[in-house]
mmCIF file of C-alpha atoms in Angstrom:
data_model
loop_
_atom_site.group_PDB
_atom_site.id
_atom_site.type_symbol
_atom_site.label_atom_id
_atom_site.label_comp_id
_atom_site.label_asym_id
_atom_site.label_seq_id
_atom_site.Cartn_x
_atom_site.Cartn_y
_atom_site.Cartn_z
ATOM 1 C CA UNK A 11 140.838 33.833 109.253
ATOM 2 C CA UNK A 12 139.316 36.071 111.904
ATOM 3 C CA UNK A 13 136.595 37.071 109.442
ATOM 4 C CA UNK A 14 135.723 33.412 108.900
ATOM 5 C CA UNK A 15 135.551 32.795 112.596
ATOM 6 C CA UNK A 16 133.378 35.878 113.053
ATOM 7 C CA UNK A 17 131.136 34.722 110.224
ATOM 8 C CA UNK A 18 130.718 31.293 111.734
ATOM 9 C CA UNK A 19 130.026 32.833 115.104
ATOM 10 C CA UNK A 20 127.416 35.118 113.582
ATOM 11 C CA UNK A 21 125.766 32.231 111.731
ATOM 12 C CA UNK A 22 125.833 30.081 114.850
ATOM 13 C CA UNK A 23 124.200 32.889 116.812
ATOM 14 C CA UNK A 24 121.430 33.242 114.254
ATOM 15 C CA UNK A 25 120.973 29.484 114.111
ATOM 16 C CA UNK A 26 120.727 29.366 117.892
ATOM 17 C CA UNK A 27 118.046 32.059 117.835
ATOM 18 C CA UNK A 28 116.219 30.186 115.072
ATOM 19 C CA UNK A 29 116.259 26.984 117.117
ATOM 20 C CA UNK A 30 114.810 28.919 120.030
ATOM 21 C CA UNK A 31 112.030 30.060 117.698
ATOM 22 C CA UNK A 32 112.916 33.746 117.755
ATOM 23 C CA UNK A 33 114.763 35.142 114.748
ATOM 24 C CA UNK A 34 116.411 38.575 115.186
ATOM 25 C CA UNK A 35 113.850 40.546 113.162
ATOM 26 C CA UNK A 36 110.978 38.829 114.939
ATOM 27 C CA UNK A 37 112.533 39.604 118.313
ATOM 28 C CA UNK A 38 112.978 43.285 117.443
ATOM 29 C CA UNK A 39 109.392 43.571 116.222
ATOM 30 C CA UNK A 40 108.101 41.850 119.362
ATOM 31 C CA UNK A 41 110.127 44.189 121.576
ATOM 32 C CA UNK A 42 108.763 47.247 119.742
ATOM 33 C CA UNK A 43 105.215 45.960 120.077
ATOM 34 C CA UNK A 44 105.727 45.236 123.771
ATOM 35 C CA UNK A 45 107.092 48.706 124.415
ATOM 36 C CA UNK A 46 104.233 50.347 122.510
ATOM 37 C CA UNK A 47 101.630 48.460 124.559
ATOM 38 C CA UNK A 48 103.342 49.372 127.827
ATOM 39 C CA UNK A 49 103.505 53.033 126.850
ATOM 40 C CA UNK A 50 99.840 52.969 125.831
ATOM 41 C CA UNK A 51 98.947 51.630 129.284
ATOM 42 C CA UNK A 52 101.018 54.350 130.937
ATOM 43 C CA UNK A 53 99.449 57.041 128.762
ATOM 44 C CA UNK A 54 96.056 55.785 129.946
ATOM 45 C CA UNK A 55 97.197 56.495 133.501
ATOM 46 C CA UNK A 56 98.161 52.997 134.661
ATOM 47 C CA UNK A 57 101.283 53.253 136.860
ATOM 48 C CA UNK A 58 103.815 50.559 135.913
ATOM 49 C CA UNK A 59 106.807 48.867 137.529
ATOM 50 C CA UNK A 60 109.050 45.993 136.362
ATOM 51 C CA UNK A 61 108.116 42.447 137.331
ATOM 52 C CA UNK A 62 109.690 39.012 137.170
ATOM 53 C CA UNK A 63 109.495 36.829 134.074
ATOM 54 C CA UNK A 64 109.461 33.079 133.422
ATOM 55 C CA UNK A 65 112.701 31.227 134.016
ATOM 56 C CA UNK A 66 113.697 27.755 132.824
ATOM 57 C CA UNK A 67 111.699 24.695 133.894
ATOM 58 C CA UNK A 68 108.626 26.690 134.960
ATOM 59 C CA UNK A 69 110.688 28.626 137.476
ATOM 60 C CA UNK A 70 110.785 32.354 138.111
ATOM 61 C CA UNK A 71 113.528 34.772 137.119
ATOM 62 C CA UNK A 72 113.824 35.804 140.778
ATOM 63 C CA UNK A 73 115.545 32.426 141.438
ATOM 64 C CA UNK A 74 113.681 32.091 144.728
ATOM 65 C CA UNK A 75 113.335 28.393 145.511
ATOM 66 C CA UNK A 76 109.655 27.530 145.335
ATOM 67 C CA UNK A 77 108.566 31.045 144.291
ATOM 68 C CA UNK A 78 104.792 31.004 144.964
ATOM 69 C CA UNK A 79 103.940 33.417 142.124
ATOM 70 C CA UNK A 80 106.477 32.795 139.337
ATOM 71 C CA UNK A 81 106.646 35.665 136.815
ATOM 72 C CA UNK A 82 103.721 37.421 138.533
ATOM 73 C CA UNK A 83 105.399 39.646 141.132
ATOM 74 C CA UNK A 84 107.374 42.932 141.097
ATOM 75 C CA UNK A 85 111.156 42.790 141.147
ATOM 76 C CA UNK A 86 111.406 45.494 143.814
ATOM 77 C CA UNK A 87 109.880 45.630 147.297
ATOM 78 C CA UNK A 88 109.421 49.361 146.596
ATOM 79 C CA UNK A 89 107.032 48.718 143.714
ATOM 80 C CA UNK A 90 104.320 51.010 145.105
ATOM 81 C CA UNK A 91 106.572 54.075 145.151
ATOM 82 C CA UNK A 92 108.440 52.933 142.042
ATOM 83 C CA UNK A 93 105.288 52.622 139.899
ATOM 84 C CA UNK A 94 105.086 55.410 137.360
ATOM 85 C CA UNK A 95 103.499 56.609 134.141
ATOM 86 C CA UNK A 96 106.647 58.490 133.117
ATOM 87 C CA UNK A 97 107.319 57.636 129.470
ATOM 88 C CA UNK A 98 111.114 57.997 129.621
ATOM 89 C CA UNK A 99 111.409 55.774 132.679
ATOM 90 C CA UNK A 100 109.205 53.053 131.183
ATOM 91 C CA UNK A 101 111.199 53.147 127.947
ATOM 92 C CA UNK A 102 114.419 52.694 129.942
ATOM 93 C CA UNK A 103 112.975 49.774 131.875
ATOM 94 C CA UNK A 104 111.576 48.114 128.758
ATOM 95 C CA UNK A 105 114.866 48.411 126.828
ATOM 96 C CA UNK A 106 117.199 47.483 129.684
ATOM 97 C CA UNK A 107 115.003 44.593 130.878
ATOM 98 C CA UNK A 108 113.701 43.121 127.612
ATOM 99 C CA UNK A 109 112.330 39.960 129.228
ATOM 100 C CA UNK A 110 110.641 41.613 132.187
ATOM 101 C CA UNK A 111 106.916 41.567 132.742
ATOM 102 C CA UNK A 112 105.325 44.694 134.213
ATOM 103 C CA UNK A 113 102.799 45.120 136.985
ATOM 104 C CA UNK A 114 100.409 48.003 137.425
ATOM 105 C CA UNK A 115 99.785 49.177 140.973
ATOM 106 C CA UNK A 116 96.075 49.386 141.786
ATOM 107 C CA UNK A 117 94.339 51.806 144.137
ATOM 108 C CA UNK A 118 96.128 54.882 142.797
ATOM 109 C CA UNK A 119 94.291 55.660 139.568
ATOM 110 C CA UNK A 120 92.501 52.420 138.895
ATOM 111 C CA UNK A 121 91.245 49.226 140.496
ATOM 112 C CA UNK A 122 90.893 45.805 138.881
ATOM 113 C CA UNK A 123 87.968 43.400 139.220
ATOM 114 C CA UNK A 124 89.514 39.989 138.636
ATOM 115 C CA UNK A 125 87.198 37.029 137.901
ATOM 116 C CA UNK A 126 87.415 33.454 136.595
ATOM 117 C CA UNK A 127 87.764 33.481 132.824
ATOM 118 C CA UNK A 128 84.455 31.873 131.846
ATOM 119 C CA UNK A 129 82.523 34.074 134.265
ATOM 120 C CA UNK A 130 84.325 37.121 132.880
ATOM 121 C CA UNK A 131 83.518 36.254 129.290
ATOM 122 C CA UNK A 132 79.852 35.794 130.158
ATOM 123 C CA UNK A 133 79.790 39.073 132.066
ATOM 124 C CA UNK A 134 81.560 40.979 129.291
ATOM 125 C CA UNK A 135 78.989 39.807 126.741
ATOM 126 C CA UNK A 136 76.126 40.821 129.020
ATOM 127 C CA UNK A 137 77.632 44.216 129.834
ATOM 128 C CA UNK A 138 78.279 45.109 126.213
ATOM 129 C CA UNK A 139 74.855 43.817 125.202
ATOM 130 C CA UNK A 140 73.230 46.050 127.811
ATOM 131 C CA UNK A 141 75.161 49.090 126.577
ATOM 132 C CA UNK A 142 77.079 49.468 129.852
ATOM 133 C CA UNK A 143 80.420 51.219 129.565
ATOM 134 C CA UNK A 144 83.245 48.698 129.906
ATOM 135 C CA UNK A 145 86.824 49.843 130.161
ATOM 136 C CA UNK A 146 90.041 47.956 129.437
ATOM 137 C CA UNK A 147 89.799 44.179 129.846
ATOM 138 C CA UNK A 148 92.637 41.658 129.870
ATOM 139 C CA UNK A 149 92.693 37.865 129.748
ATOM 140 C CA UNK A 150 95.263 35.616 131.366
ATOM 141 C CA UNK A 151 95.903 32.141 129.997
ATOM 142 C CA UNK A 152 95.942 30.831 133.553
ATOM 143 C CA UNK A 153 92.176 31.306 133.702
ATOM 144 C CA UNK A 154 91.414 34.865 134.839
ATOM 145 C CA UNK A 155 89.825 37.951 133.263
ATOM 146 C CA UNK A 156 90.729 41.432 134.510
ATOM 147 C CA UNK A 157 88.306 44.381 134.318
ATOM 148 C CA UNK A 158 90.101 47.699 134.790
ATOM 149 C CA UNK A 159 87.981 50.385 136.498
ATOM 150 C CA UNK A 160 88.304 53.703 138.259
ATOM 151 C CA UNK A 161 89.595 53.361 141.787
ATOM 152 C CA UNK A 162 87.449 53.851 144.859
ATOM 153 C CA UNK A 163 89.922 56.589 145.579
ATOM 154 C CA UNK A 164 92.564 57.486 148.112
ATOM 155 C CA UNK A 165 90.810 60.140 150.207
ATOM 156 C CA UNK A 166 92.741 62.428 152.509
ATOM 157 C CA UNK A 167 90.607 61.216 155.385
ATOM 158 C CA UNK A 168 91.271 57.478 155.712
ATOM 159 C CA UNK A 169 87.909 57.042 157.439
ATOM 160 C CA UNK A 170 86.207 57.922 154.150
ATOM 161 C CA UNK A 171 87.712 54.894 152.419
ATOM 162 C CA UNK A 172 85.313 51.961 152.610
ATOM 163 C CA UNK A 173 86.694 48.411 152.729
ATOM 164 C CA UNK A 174 85.106 45.542 150.860
ATOM 165 C CA UNK A 175 85.156 41.842 151.648
ATOM 166 C CA UNK A 176 86.290 41.235 148.068
ATOM 167 C CA UNK A 177 89.452 43.311 148.571
ATOM 168 C CA UNK A 178 92.416 41.290 147.401
ATOM 169 C CA UNK A 179 96.101 41.760 148.109
ATOM 170 C CA UNK A 180 98.963 39.665 146.711
ATOM 171 C CA UNK A 181 99.240 37.640 149.907
ATOM 172 C CA UNK A 182 95.483 36.840 149.945
ATOM 173 C CA UNK A 183 95.073 35.663 146.362
ATOM 174 C CA UNK A 184 94.387 32.047 147.348
ATOM 175 C CA UNK A 185 91.568 33.225 149.603
ATOM 176 C CA UNK A 186 89.692 34.705 146.627
ATOM 177 C CA UNK A 187 88.996 31.968 144.058
ATOM 178 C CA UNK A 188 86.000 33.900 142.724
ATOM 179 C CA UNK A 189 85.841 37.660 142.391
ATOM 180 C CA UNK A 190 88.923 39.604 143.508
ATOM 181 C CA UNK A 191 88.895 43.377 143.913
ATOM 182 C CA UNK A 192 92.432 44.707 143.542
ATOM 183 C CA UNK A 193 92.616 48.124 145.155
ATOM 184 C CA UNK A 194 95.071 49.810 147.513
ATOM 185 C CA UNK A 195 98.180 47.765 148.182
ATOM 186 C CA UNK A 196 97.652 45.320 145.328
ATOM 187 C CA UNK A 197 98.758 44.921 141.728
ATOM 188 C CA UNK A 198 98.125 42.887 138.583
ATOM 189 C CA UNK A 199 100.225 42.032 135.558
ATOM 190 C CA UNK A 200 99.660 44.425 132.691
ATOM 191 C CA UNK A 201 99.694 43.093 129.110
ATOM 192 C CA UNK A 202 101.740 41.985 127.380
ATOM 193 C CA UNK A 203 103.077 39.537 129.961
ATOM 194 C CA UNK A 204 104.452 35.995 129.832
ATOM 195 C CA UNK A 205 103.752 33.259 132.346
ATOM 196 C CA UNK A 206 105.456 29.895 132.830
ATOM 197 C CA UNK A 207 104.409 27.225 130.364
ATOM 198 C CA UNK A 208 104.246 29.653 127.422
ATOM 199 C CA UNK A 209 101.086 31.261 128.799
ATOM 200 C CA UNK A 210 100.306 34.924 128.208
ATOM 201 C CA UNK A 211 98.360 37.890 129.522
ATOM 202 C CA UNK A 212 96.859 39.958 126.704
ATOM 203 C CA UNK A 213 94.342 42.739 126.116
ATOM 204 C CA UNK A 214 90.792 41.913 125.043
ATOM 205 C CA UNK A 215 89.873 45.609 125.166
ATOM 206 C CA UNK A 216 92.847 47.932 125.194
ATOM 207 C CA UNK A 217 93.752 50.774 127.561
ATOM 208 C CA UNK A 218 92.323 53.340 125.127
ATOM 209 C CA UNK A 219 88.882 52.610 126.622
ATOM 210 C CA UNK A 220 87.944 54.992 129.492
ATOM 211 C CA UNK A 221 87.902 53.518 132.986
ATOM 212 C CA UNK A 222 84.336 52.911 134.234
ATOM 213 C CA UNK A 223 82.914 53.143 137.751
ATOM 214 C CA UNK A 224 83.537 49.732 139.363
ATOM 215 C CA UNK A 225 80.032 49.637 140.826
ATOM 216 C CA UNK A 226 78.542 49.734 137.307
ATOM 217 C CA UNK A 227 80.175 46.341 136.622
ATOM 218 C CA UNK A 228 80.046 44.705 140.031
ATOM 219 C CA UNK A 229 76.493 43.295 139.960
ATOM 220 C CA UNK A 230 76.913 41.620 136.571
ATOM 221 C CA UNK A 231 80.343 40.255 137.487
ATOM 222 C CA UNK A 232 79.037 38.936 140.794
ATOM 223 C CA UNK A 233 76.048 37.287 139.130
ATOM 224 C CA UNK A 234 78.168 35.681 136.405
ATOM 225 C CA UNK A 235 80.658 34.489 138.993
ATOM 226 C CA UNK A 236 77.944 32.915 141.141
ATOM 227 C CA UNK A 237 76.498 31.143 138.112
ATOM 228 C CA UNK A 238 79.957 29.925 137.105
ATOM 229 C CA UNK A 239 80.607 28.639 140.628
ATOM 230 C CA UNK A 240 77.253 26.867 140.641
ATOM 231 C CA UNK A 241 78.280 24.877 137.580
ATOM 232 C CA UNK A 242 81.356 23.595 139.410
ATOM 233 C CA UNK A 243 79.907 22.700 142.814
ATOM 234 C CA UNK A 244 76.667 21.605 144.430
ATOM 235 C CA UNK A 245 77.131 24.501 146.859
ATOM 236 C CA UNK A 246 77.547 27.661 144.748
ATOM 237 C CA UNK A 247 78.375 29.868 147.701
ATOM 238 C CA UNK A 248 81.322 27.688 148.676
ATOM 239 C CA UNK A 249 83.303 28.717 145.607
ATOM 240 C CA UNK A 250 82.218 32.373 145.580
ATOM 241 C CA UNK A 251 83.664 34.646 148.241
ATOM 242 C CA UNK A 252 80.723 37.016 148.669
ATOM 243 C CA UNK A 253 79.574 37.241 152.273
ATOM 244 C CA UNK A 254 76.225 38.697 153.243
#
């Protein structure tokens, strides 16, 4: 009798997974692929830390009422010191938190130039066509393209670090609808990541590509962004945050 009950329970569990669209073998394969991509990013020098993931009804797993960045933020306030490239630690995180997204902390090894998707696609085509070295590039289904570059550095003398009006931190994201420069004190989601509404963040060019100098990309990205903004408004500068 107990075997029958166990059998029914097992079948019901598989049926439930099937109805959710994720059969056991598919789930295992997806988890292995996710872990491999995270480890590849870490091996490329991108420091990672666990992040929130989508909850039910477009909410965030953090359960914060009205979370302003659902599934896009770290789970720990200590994410900057927690971020690591250590393989064993990332494997533990990935296996113990199978639904978690991961962020990569910028300004340590790398920065990220973050632009509207259409502008990014135009810029990527122009950069590759001109033979300019382009590093890892990710796309987000919520309309952004992320260009991973070398960082401007963390010099011992703070006076040597030059600020930029495009610098973007998590709390200033809404102030940068055009080009965002994620550097010290910021982060981005690293692929593979899931967003509410079954949206994804995925690699267009993987982390195996060497990180380029950000200044080698900046002019083309700025130009593409200005052109993209001009198609959306009669006042191109209003939608592009460059200040002269």
